[in-house]
Amino acid sequence: MRILVIEDETKVGCFIKRALEEESYAVDLCEDGAKGLQMALITDYDVLIVDLMLPSLPGLEILKGVRQARIQTPILILTAQSQVDQRVKGLDAGADDYLTKPFAIDELLARIRALLRRGSTESPGVLQIDDLALNPATREVTRGGQRIDLTSKEYALLEYLMRHTGRVLTRPMISEHVWNQDFDTFTNVIDVYVNYLRNKIDRGHSKKLIHTIRGSGYMLKVD
Amino acid sequence: MRILVIEDETKVGCFIKRALEEESYAVDLCEDGAKGLQMALITDYDVLIVDLMLPSLPGLEILKGVRQARIQTPILILTAQSQVDQRVKGLDAGADDYLTKPFAIDELLARIRALLRRGSTESPGVLQIDDLALNPATREVTRGGQRIDLTSKEYALLEYLMRHTGRVLTRPMISEHVWNQDFDTFTNVIDVYVNYLRNKIDRGHSKKLIHTIRGSGYMLKVD
DNA sequence: GTCTTCAATGACTAGAATACGCATAGTTGT
DNA sequence: ACAACTATGCGTATTCTAGTCATTGAAGAC
């Protein structure tokens, strides 16, 4: 899951970035509003976090710019306690949620989970496909009730797959959202990690959940 | 837009109801949790507003009940200032947003507008000609409900044909869009692939969908 | 007008060349 | 020791080439 943070206060920005990365999100941090808008327009993020008090470009303009481009990425805005009317304007301009500074990092994480959930077709807090379940809040993965231990990257990959069950995910898409980088044809990390996941999730089960779409990418589904 | 408010404090409930009605929403007010869940399950509301502190049934149970029934109506929860962890649990249980009491009515209205905006953008996305259907998201192709397996190139060709149903597509056009290269007269790949497609799609059906326009190119249509 | 002929165009097939994905082993860095 | 990633070789599905066979439709013969 790829997240863009637009926040001019370096300290706050870095703090958020680190916290999100620990949850294995792919995070881009931008300290400039205009540049941030650019990034939001050209890259397919899963969530945008925007501070409404920015030096170069008011946060509201970013919202408007993004929504005008018909991009529906969930947006979480950050405001100071005092800016009640800003907040209302923000929500009307297309923001999906807000948080007042200062905030508890746990709450930020919970809200991001909520936003991610809303964007996908699934609504319950626990992602489930057949007998495979993933709980984003606890990062617990089970298949048939059996706990499965995953590394951070494996988890991030599986979460991305599960949030887009039934859709074909191309390598560039996976690379962008799980690895925070543009696709490099000369590596096969994705294949390797899909293989790791298969060993942990599909091996020994007759129903395979991870499918490869030759020439396109991968897909999670029940046949 | 129909809204259900589940709130036990009569005064607060009535206040919300009146405010919403002034905005010309259709509002049902319910002061009992269990009854509220019932109403949410049998009626198709556009938004649910749920107080997390209810006498008969904890608000969280309502959330779970609704989400278990696979109802995806946006839910806004109301909590007291102090119940931070309740709030987090609520979001994780499937709530889309929350508001802490006391709140400004303007803010409630803004949040409801945000929630309503969310749900509205749906697109079918499935291409269909006669009994032939192609779903770009899953790359699934069916004819008469029967699944058809296509290779990557076959799929690309069919998608191009289906996106331009009823129009004559010349070989140079196909070459450019499907093979993304300039046309080379000394190859017959296109013919070969049209043949592959015919075998998989038209063979055995009396209604042929792929037609050749002699001297020009190919065309997908129902006669 | 209709029948033949025949060149152009497209249909089909088989097999060669290629690219793709998988598995495994090795390397780096924490 | 472990996670993250790189490198390599192998089997196979896919893609493409090249050649033969079938169909079309227009021109000339009757």
mmCIF file with all atom_site columns, C-alpha atoms in Angstrom, chain A residues 129-132 143 201-202 207-211 219-222:
data_model
loop_
_atom_site.group_PDB
_atom_site.id
_atom_site.type_symbol
_atom_site.label_atom_id
_atom_site.label_alt_id
_atom_site.label_comp_id
_atom_site.label_asym_id
_atom_site.label_entity_id
_atom_site.label_seq_id
_atom_site.pdbx_PDB_ins_code
_atom_site.Cartn_x
_atom_site.Cartn_y
_atom_site.Cartn_z
_atom_site.occupancy
_atom_site.B_iso_or_equiv
_atom_site.pdbx_formal_charge
_atom_site.auth_seq_id
_atom_site.auth_comp_id
_atom_site.auth_asym_id
_atom_site.auth_atom_id
_atom_site.pdbx_PDB_model_num
ATOM 1  C CA . ILE A 1 129 ? -10.639 -15.052 0.964  1.00 0.00 ? 129 ILE A CA 1
ATOM 2  C CA . ASP A 1 130 ? -11.861 -18.585 1.327  1.00 0.00 ? 130 ASP A CA 1
ATOM 3  C CA . ASP A 1 131 ? -10.225 -19.886 4.503  1.00 0.00 ? 131 ASP A CA 1
ATOM 4  C CA . LEU A 1 132 ? -7.394  -17.375 4.343  1.00 0.00 ? 132 LEU A CA 1
ATOM 5  C CA . ARG A 1 143 ? -5.325  -20.194 6.801  1.00 0.00 ? 143 ARG A CA 1
ATOM 6  C CA . ILE A 1 201 ? 0.050   -20.156 1.945  1.00 0.00 ? 201 ILE A CA 1
ATOM 7  C CA . ASP A 1 202 ? -0.791  -22.572 -0.838 1.00 0.00 ? 202 ASP A CA 1
ATOM 8  C CA . LYS A 1 207 ? -7.337  -25.079 -3.351 1.00 0.00 ? 207 LYS A CA 1
ATOM 9  C CA . LYS A 1 208 ? -4.681  -22.712 -4.642 1.00 0.00 ? 208 LYS A CA 1
ATOM 10 C CA . LEU A 1 209 ? -5.354  -19.045 -4.020 1.00 0.00 ? 209 LEU A CA 1
ATOM 11 C CA . ILE A 1 210 ? -2.392  -17.434 -5.744 1.00 0.00 ? 210 ILE A CA 1
ATOM 12 C CA . HIS A 1 211 ? -2.666  -17.688 -9.488 1.00 0.00 ? 211 HIS A CA 1
ATOM 13 C CA . MET A 1 219 ? -4.107  -12.714 -9.026 1.00 0.00 ? 219 MET A CA 1
ATOM 14 C CA . LEU A 1 220 ? -5.567  -13.879 -5.747 1.00 0.00 ? 220 LEU A CA 1
ATOM 15 C CA . LYS A 1 221 ? -8.866  -15.732 -6.010 1.00 0.00 ? 221 LYS A CA 1
ATOM 16 C CA . VAL A 1 222 ? -10.754 -18.942 -5.432 1.00 0.00 ? 222 VAL A CA 1
#
